[in-house]
Tab-separated table of C-alpha atoms in Angstrom:
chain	number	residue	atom	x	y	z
A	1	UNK	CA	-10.590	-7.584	-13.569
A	2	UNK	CA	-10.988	-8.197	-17.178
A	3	UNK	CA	-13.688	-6.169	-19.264
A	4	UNK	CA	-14.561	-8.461	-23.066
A	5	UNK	CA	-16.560	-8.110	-25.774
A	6	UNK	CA	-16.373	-4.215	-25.537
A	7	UNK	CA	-15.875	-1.354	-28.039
A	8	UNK	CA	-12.875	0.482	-26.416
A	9	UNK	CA	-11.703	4.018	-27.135
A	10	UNK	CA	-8.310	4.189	-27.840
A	11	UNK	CA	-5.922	7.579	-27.762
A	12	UNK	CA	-5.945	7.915	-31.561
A	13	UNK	CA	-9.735	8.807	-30.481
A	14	UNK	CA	-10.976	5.603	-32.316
A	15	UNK	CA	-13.324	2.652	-31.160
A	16	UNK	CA	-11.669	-0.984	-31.686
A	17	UNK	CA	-12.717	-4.703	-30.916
A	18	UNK	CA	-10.963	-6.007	-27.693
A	19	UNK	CA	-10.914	-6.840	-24.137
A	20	UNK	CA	-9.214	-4.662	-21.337
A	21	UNK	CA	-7.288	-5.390	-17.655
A	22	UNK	CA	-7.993	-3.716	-14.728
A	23	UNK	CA	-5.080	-4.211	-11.601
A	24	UNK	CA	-4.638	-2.719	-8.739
A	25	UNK	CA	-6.899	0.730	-9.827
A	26	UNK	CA	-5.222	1.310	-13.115
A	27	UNK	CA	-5.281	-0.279	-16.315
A	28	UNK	CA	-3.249	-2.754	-17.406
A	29	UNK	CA	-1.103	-4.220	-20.059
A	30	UNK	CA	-1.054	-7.433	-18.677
A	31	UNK	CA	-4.288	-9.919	-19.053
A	32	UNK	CA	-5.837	-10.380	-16.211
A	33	UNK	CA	-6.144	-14.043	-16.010
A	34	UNK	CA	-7.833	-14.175	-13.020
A	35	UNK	CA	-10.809	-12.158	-10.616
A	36	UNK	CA	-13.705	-10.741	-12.445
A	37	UNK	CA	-14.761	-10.938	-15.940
A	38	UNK	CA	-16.981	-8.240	-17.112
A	39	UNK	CA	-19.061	-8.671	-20.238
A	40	UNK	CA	-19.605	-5.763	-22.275
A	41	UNK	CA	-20.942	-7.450	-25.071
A	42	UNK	CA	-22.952	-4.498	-27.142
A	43	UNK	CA	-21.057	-2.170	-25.526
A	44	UNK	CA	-18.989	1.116	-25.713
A	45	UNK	CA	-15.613	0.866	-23.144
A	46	UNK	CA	-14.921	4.883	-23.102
A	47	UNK	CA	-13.016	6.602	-20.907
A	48	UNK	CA	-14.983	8.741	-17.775
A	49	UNK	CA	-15.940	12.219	-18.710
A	50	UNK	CA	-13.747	15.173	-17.369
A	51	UNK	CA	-16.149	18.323	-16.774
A	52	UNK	CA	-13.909	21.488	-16.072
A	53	UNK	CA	-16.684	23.362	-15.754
A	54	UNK	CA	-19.904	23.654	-14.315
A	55	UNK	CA	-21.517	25.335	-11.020
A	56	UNK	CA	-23.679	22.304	-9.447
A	57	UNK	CA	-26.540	19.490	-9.850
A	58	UNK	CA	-29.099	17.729	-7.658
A	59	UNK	CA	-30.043	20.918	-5.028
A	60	UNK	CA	-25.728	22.109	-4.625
A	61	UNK	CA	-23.537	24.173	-5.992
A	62	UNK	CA	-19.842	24.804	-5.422
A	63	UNK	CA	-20.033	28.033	-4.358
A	64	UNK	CA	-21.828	26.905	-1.038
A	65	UNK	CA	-18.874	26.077	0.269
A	66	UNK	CA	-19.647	22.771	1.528
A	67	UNK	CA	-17.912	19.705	1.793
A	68	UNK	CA	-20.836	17.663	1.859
A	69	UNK	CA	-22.416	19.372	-0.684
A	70	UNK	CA	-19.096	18.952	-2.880
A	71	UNK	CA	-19.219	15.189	-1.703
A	72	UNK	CA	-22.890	15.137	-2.811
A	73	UNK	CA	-22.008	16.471	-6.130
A	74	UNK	CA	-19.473	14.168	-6.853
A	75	UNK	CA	-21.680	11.030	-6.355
A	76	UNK	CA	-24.295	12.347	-8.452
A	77	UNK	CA	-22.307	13.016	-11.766
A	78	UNK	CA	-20.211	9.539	-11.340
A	79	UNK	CA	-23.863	8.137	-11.213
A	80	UNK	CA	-24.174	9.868	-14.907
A	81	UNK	CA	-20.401	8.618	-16.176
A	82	UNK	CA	-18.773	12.033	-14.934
A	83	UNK	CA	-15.570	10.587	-13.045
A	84	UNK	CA	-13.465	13.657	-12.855
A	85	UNK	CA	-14.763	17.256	-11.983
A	86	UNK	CA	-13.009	20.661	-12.322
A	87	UNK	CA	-15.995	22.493	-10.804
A	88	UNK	CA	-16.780	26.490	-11.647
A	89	UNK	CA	-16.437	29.686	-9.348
A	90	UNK	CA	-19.094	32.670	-9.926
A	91	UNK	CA	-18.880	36.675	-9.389
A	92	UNK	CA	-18.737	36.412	-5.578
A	93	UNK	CA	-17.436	38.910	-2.160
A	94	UNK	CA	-13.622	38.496	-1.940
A	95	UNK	CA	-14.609	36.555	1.420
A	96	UNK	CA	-16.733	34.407	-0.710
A	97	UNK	CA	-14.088	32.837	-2.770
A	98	UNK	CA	-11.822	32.731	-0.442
A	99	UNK	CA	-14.516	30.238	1.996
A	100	UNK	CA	-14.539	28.702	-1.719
A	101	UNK	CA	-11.452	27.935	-2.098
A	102	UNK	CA	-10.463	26.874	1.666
A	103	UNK	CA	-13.586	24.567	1.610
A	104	UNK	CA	-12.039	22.845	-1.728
A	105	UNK	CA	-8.537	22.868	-0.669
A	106	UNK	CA	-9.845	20.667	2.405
A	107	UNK	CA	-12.069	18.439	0.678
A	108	UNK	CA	-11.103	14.642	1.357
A	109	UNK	CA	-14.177	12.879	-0.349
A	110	UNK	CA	-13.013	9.140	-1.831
A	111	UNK	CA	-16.450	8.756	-3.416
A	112	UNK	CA	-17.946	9.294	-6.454
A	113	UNK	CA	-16.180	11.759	-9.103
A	114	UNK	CA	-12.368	13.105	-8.343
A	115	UNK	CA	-11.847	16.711	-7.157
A	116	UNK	CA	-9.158	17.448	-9.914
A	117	UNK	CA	-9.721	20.990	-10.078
A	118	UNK	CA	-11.320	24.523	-9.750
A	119	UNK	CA	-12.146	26.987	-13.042
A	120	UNK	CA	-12.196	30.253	-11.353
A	121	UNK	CA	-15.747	31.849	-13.951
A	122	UNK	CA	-15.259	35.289	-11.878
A	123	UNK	CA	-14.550	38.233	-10.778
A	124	UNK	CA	-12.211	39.702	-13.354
A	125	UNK	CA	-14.577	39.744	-16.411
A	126	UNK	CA	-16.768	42.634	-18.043
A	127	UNK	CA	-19.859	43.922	-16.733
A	128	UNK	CA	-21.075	44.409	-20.395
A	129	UNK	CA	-21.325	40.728	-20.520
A	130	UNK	CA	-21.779	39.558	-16.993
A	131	UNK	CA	-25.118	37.045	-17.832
A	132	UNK	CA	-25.716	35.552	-14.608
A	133	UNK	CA	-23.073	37.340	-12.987
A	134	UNK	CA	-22.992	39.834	-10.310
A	135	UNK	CA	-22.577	42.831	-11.244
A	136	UNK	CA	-21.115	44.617	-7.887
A	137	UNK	CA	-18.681	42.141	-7.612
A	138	UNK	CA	-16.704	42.333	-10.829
A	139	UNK	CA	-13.122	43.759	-9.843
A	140	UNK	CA	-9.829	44.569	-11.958
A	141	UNK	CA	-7.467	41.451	-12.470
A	142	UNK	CA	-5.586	40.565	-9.355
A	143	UNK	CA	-2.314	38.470	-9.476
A	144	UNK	CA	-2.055	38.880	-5.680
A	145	UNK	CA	-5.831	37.586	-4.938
A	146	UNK	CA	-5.209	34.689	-7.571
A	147	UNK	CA	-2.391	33.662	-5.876
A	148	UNK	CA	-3.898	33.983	-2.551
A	149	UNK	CA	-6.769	32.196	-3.312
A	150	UNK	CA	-4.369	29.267	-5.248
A	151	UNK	CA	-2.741	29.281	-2.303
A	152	UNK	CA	-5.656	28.824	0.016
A	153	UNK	CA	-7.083	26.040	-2.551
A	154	UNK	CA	-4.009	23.782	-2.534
A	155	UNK	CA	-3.223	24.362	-6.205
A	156	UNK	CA	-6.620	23.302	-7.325
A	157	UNK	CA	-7.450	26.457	-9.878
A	158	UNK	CA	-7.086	25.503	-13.235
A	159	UNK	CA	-8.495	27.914	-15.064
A	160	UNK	CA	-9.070	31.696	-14.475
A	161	UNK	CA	-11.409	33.696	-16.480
A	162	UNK	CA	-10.906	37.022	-17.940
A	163	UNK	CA	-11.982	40.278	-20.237
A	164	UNK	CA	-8.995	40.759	-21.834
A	165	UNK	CA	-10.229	44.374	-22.855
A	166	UNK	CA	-10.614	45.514	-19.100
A	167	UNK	CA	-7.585	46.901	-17.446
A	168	UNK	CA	-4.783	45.218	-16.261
A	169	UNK	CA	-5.414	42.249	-18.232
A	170	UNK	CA	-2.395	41.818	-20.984
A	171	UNK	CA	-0.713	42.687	-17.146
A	172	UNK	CA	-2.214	39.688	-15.215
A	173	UNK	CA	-2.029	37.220	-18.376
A	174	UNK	CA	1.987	37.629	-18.458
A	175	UNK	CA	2.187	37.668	-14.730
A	176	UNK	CA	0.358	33.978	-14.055
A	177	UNK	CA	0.342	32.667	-17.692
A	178	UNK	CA	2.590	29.724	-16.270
A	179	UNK	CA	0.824	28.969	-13.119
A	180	UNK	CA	-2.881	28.622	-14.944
A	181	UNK	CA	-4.936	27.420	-18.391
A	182	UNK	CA	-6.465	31.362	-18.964
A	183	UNK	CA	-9.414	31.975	-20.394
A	184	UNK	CA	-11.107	34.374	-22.035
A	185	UNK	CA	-14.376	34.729	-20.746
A	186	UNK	CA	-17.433	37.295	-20.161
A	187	UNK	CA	-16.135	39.962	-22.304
A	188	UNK	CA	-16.984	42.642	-25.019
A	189	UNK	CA	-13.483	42.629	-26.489
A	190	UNK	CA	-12.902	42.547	-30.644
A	191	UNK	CA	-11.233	40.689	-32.563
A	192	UNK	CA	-7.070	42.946	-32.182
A	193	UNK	CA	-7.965	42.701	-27.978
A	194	UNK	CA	-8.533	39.239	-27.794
A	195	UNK	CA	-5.713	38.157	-30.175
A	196	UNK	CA	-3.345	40.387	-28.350
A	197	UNK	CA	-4.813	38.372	-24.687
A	198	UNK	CA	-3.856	34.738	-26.738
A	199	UNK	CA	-0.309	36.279	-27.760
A	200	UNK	CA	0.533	37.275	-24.555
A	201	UNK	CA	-0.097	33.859	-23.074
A	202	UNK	CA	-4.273	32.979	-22.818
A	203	UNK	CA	-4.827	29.929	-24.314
A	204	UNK	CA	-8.504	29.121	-23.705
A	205	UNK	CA	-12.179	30.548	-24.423
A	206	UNK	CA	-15.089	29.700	-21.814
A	207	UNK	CA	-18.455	28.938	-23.066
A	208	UNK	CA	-18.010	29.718	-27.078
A	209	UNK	CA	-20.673	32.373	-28.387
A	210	UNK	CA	-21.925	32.640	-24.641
A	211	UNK	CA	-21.177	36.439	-23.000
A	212	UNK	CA	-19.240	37.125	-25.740
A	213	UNK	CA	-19.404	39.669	-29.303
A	214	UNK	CA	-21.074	37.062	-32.052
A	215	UNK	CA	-18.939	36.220	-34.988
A	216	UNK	CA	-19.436	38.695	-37.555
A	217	UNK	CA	-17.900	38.760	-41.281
A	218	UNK	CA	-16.168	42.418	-40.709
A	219	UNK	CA	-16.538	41.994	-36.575
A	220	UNK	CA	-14.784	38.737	-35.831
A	221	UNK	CA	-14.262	39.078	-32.225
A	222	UNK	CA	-12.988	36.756	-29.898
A	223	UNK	CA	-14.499	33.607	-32.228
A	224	UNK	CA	-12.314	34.838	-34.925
A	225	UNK	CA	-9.079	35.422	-33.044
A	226	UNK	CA	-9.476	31.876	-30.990
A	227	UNK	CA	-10.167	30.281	-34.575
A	228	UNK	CA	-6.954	32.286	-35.545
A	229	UNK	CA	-4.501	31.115	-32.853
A	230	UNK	CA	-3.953	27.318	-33.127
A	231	UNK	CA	-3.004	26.860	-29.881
A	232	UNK	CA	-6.227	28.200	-28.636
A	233	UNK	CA	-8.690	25.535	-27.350
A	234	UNK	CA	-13.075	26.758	-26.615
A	235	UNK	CA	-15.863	25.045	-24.692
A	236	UNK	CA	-18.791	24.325	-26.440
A	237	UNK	CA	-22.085	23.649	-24.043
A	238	UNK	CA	-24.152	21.027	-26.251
A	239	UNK	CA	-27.313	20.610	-24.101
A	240	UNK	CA	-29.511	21.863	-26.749
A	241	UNK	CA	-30.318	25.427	-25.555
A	242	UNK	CA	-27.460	27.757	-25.791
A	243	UNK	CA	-26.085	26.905	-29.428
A	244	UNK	CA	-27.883	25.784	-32.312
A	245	UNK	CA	-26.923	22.243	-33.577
A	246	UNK	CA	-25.958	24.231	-36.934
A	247	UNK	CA	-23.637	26.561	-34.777
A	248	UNK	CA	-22.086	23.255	-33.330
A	249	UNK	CA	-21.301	21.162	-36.631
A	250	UNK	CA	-19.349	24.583	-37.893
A	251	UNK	CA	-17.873	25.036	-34.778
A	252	UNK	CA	-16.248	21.308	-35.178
A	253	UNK	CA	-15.629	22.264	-38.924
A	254	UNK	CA	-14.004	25.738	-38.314
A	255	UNK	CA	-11.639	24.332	-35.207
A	256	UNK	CA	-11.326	20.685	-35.292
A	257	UNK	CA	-12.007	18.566	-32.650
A	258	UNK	CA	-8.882	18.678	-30.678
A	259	UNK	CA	-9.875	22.063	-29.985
A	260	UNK	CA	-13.231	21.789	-28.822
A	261	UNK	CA	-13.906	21.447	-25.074
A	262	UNK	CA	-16.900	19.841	-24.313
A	263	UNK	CA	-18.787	20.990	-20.991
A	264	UNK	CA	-21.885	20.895	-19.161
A	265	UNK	CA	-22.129	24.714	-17.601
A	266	UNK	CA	-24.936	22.851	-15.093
A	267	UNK	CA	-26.512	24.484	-12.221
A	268	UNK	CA	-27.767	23.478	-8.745
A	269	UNK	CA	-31.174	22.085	-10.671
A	270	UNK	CA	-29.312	19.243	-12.831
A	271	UNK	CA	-30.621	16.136	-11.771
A	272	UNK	CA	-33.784	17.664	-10.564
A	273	UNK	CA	-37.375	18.294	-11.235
A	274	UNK	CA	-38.197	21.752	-13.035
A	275	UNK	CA	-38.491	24.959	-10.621
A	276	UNK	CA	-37.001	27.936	-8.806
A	277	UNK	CA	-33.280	27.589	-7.840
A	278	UNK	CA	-30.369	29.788	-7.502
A	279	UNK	CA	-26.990	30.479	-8.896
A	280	UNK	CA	-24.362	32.853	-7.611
A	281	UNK	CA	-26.930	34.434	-5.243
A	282	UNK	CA	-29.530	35.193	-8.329
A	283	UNK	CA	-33.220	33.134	-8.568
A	284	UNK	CA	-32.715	31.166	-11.830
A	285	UNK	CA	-36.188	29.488	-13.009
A	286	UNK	CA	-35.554	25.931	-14.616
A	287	UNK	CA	-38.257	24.495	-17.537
A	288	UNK	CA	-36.616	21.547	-19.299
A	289	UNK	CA	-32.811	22.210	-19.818
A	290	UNK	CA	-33.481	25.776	-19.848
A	291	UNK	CA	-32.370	27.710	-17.120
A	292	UNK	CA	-32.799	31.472	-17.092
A	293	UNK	CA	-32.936	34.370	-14.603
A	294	UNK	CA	-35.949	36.219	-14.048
A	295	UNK	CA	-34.907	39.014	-17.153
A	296	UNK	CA	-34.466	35.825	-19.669
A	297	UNK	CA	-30.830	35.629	-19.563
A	298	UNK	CA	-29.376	32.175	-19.924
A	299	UNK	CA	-28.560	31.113	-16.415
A	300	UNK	CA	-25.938	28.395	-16.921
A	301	UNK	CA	-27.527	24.514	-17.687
A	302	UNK	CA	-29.523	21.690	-16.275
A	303	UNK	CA	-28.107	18.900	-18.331
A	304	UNK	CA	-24.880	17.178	-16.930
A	305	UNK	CA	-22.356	16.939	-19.375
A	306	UNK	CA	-23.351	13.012	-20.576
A	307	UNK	CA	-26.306	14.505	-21.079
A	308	UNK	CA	-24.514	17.187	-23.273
A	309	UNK	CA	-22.267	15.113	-24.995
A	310	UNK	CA	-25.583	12.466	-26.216
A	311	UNK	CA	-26.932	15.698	-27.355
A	312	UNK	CA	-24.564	16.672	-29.866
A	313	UNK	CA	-24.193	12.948	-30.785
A	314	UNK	CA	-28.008	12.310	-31.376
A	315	UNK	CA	-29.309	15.559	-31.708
A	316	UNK	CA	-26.436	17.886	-33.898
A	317	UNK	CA	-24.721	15.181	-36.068
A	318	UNK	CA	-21.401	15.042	-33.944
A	319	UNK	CA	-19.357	11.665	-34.416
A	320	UNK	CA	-19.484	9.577	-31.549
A	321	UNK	CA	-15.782	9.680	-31.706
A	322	UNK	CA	-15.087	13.282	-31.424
A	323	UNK	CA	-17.879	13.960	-29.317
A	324	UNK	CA	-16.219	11.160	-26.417
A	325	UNK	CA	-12.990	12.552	-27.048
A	326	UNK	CA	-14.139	16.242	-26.636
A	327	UNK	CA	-15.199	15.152	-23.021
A	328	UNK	CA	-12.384	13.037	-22.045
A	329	UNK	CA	-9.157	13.184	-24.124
A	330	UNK	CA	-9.214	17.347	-24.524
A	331	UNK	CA	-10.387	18.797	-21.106
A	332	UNK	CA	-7.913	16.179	-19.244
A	333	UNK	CA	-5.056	17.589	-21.351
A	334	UNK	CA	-6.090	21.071	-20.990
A	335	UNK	CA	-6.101	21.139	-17.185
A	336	UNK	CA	-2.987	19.008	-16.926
A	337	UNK	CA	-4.182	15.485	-15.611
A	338	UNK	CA	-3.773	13.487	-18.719
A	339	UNK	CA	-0.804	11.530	-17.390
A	340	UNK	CA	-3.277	9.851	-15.099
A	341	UNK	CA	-6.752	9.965	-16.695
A	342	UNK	CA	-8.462	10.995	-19.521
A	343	UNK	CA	-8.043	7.583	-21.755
A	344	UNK	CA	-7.778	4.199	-21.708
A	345	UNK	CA	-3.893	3.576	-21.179
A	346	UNK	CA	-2.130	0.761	-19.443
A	347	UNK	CA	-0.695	2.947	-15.827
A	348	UNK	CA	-3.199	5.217	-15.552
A	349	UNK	CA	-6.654	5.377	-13.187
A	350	UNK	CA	-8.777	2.536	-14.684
A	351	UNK	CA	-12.089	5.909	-14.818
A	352	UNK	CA	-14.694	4.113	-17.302
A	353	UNK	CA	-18.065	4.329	-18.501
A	354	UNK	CA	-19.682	1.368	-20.355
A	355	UNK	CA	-22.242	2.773	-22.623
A	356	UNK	CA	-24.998	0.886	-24.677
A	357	UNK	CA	-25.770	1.478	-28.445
A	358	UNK	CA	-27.807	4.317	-27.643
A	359	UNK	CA	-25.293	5.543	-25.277
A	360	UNK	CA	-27.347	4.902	-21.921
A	361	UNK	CA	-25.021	3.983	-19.265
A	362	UNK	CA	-24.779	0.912	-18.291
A	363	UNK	CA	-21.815	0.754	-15.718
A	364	UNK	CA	-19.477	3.419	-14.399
A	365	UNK	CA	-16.093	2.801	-12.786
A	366	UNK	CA	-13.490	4.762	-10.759
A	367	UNK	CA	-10.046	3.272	-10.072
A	368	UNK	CA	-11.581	0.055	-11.022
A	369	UNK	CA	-14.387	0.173	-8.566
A	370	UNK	CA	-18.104	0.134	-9.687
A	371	UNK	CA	-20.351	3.252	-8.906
């Protein structure tokens, strides 16, 4: 398969002139002189988004534990240019999870979006800042549960979330620090807790100015320590809703974009008409992208994460460069599938999205085969 006349995103996060080969599932150095020619003419060749973490979208949600409903999500966001998914875990019962994580670590869907991972959102965060959390089920950080429920997943966690200021926390980050990306997450901690959490061996901040202190000029708080620690990478949810377009653009300015994480956060309702849904066990009423419980809180998203990453393109003033590579080239790294997705490399799954000007898409591919 040959694709012409397209814009294609290289790994210098650039768009150039050119033609690519698809053989066998992967891309390819090698021309392919013969089987089908694809013409993008007018078109954007970009790698297919990576989404390491959201909950659910058209009427399911992870924590169902259902395969179909699993298989059901993963045809619905490579309909939207989604190819890989690193779905999210909430503040659930112990047996919960673990029906999570057996259902995942048995999952053998071949269609639509790849299972590449889990991000485990709870239970060892801070009531203080639960959101859409349950409250009763927030426990102490567990190296022996994590491990458990790693175990029971078939490796798939990539991400586990934590308030560094609860106890046992600087404990659990140097116990598992090389089995896991961890993340700071639903916390109330300042600005000495959190940088002591990203010495120790956390490397990651879920949801940026979500559940978290704000940034304050003598309070810097977790936003100031992750923009301290280079090594530090945050998710930034872009669907219009839970961070101001001015927020974003400074974000980009104070990090970089190597650093910043694009994700979609979406719930069960993404992809669906406006009304009453769930999310970890809690009603969540959906208007728009908005998604609250019944108190107001911000209840995760209804915008999949091409949805997102058009917002902060159109909508906040985000280059179309760094915006694409914020959803492909970063979260693949950070979750350690970059040697085989993530760009547009000769070896590695030939994952694509062909967007128009006004970055509809047009065509969406996984290991070479249309959606």
């Amino acid at each position: 398969m040959r694709i012409k006349n397209v814009k294609v995103y290289t790994e210098d996060k650039k768009f150039i002139p050119g033609e690519v080969s698809v053989s066998g599932g992967k891309f390819s150095a090698d021309p392919a002189d013969d089987g089908e020619v694809l013409d993008g003419e007018g078109c954007y060749m970009i790698p297919g988004l990576v989404d390491i973490h959201f909950h659910g979208c058209v009427g399911d949600d992870f924590c169902d534990a259902k395969e179909e409903g699993i298989a059901n999500m993963a045809k619905y966001e490579a309909s939207v240019g989604v190819t890989s998914i690193c779905p999210a875990t909430m503040t659930l019962s112990e047996e919960e999870l673990h029906n999570i994580m057996k259902t995942a670590g048995a999952y053998s869907g071949t269609e639509g979006a790849k299972l590449v991972g889990i991000n485990m959102e709870g239970p060892f965060i801070s009531e203080k800042k639960k959101g859409a959390q349950a409250a009763k089920y927030i426990r102490k950080c567990d190296a022996d549960l994590f491990r458990k429920l790693q175990e029971e997943s078939g490796g798939l966690i990539k991400l586990v979330d934590i308030a560094p200021e609860n106890d046992g926390a600087l404990e659990f980050i140097r116990e598992v620090k090389d089995e896991v990306v961890i993340s700071i997450a639903h916390t109330v901690a300042d600005y000495d807790a959190a940088s002591k959490a990203l010495a120790e061996g956390a490397s990651h901040v879920t949801h940026l100015y979500n559940a978290m202190p704000p940034l304050n000029h003598r309070e810097p708080g977790v936003i100031g320590a992750a923009r301290d620690d280079e090594k530090c990478h945050v998710e930034l949810i872009c669907d219009g809703v839970h961070i101001h377009p001015s927020v974003v653009r400074a974000t980009f300015a104070m990090f970089g974009a190597d650093r910043v994480i694009l994700i979609s956060d979406s719930m069960r309702a993404t992809g669906l008409t406006d009304g009453q849904y769930t999310l970890g066990g809690q009603d969540v009423f959906v208007k728009g992208p908005k998604a609250t419980l019944a108190d107001g809180t911000i209840a995760g998203s209804a915008t999949d994460l091409m949805g997102c990453m058009r917002v902060a393109v159109q909508k906040m003033g985000i280059p179309l460069e760094d915006a694409v590579g914020c959803a492909t080239v970063n979260p693949a790294k950070e979750i350690g599938i970059y040697d085989h997705c993530g760009s547009i490399t000769p070896g590695k799954d030939a994952d694509f999205v062909l967007l128009d000007e006004e970055l509809n898409v047009k065509a969406v591919y996984i290991n070479g085969k249309k959606q």
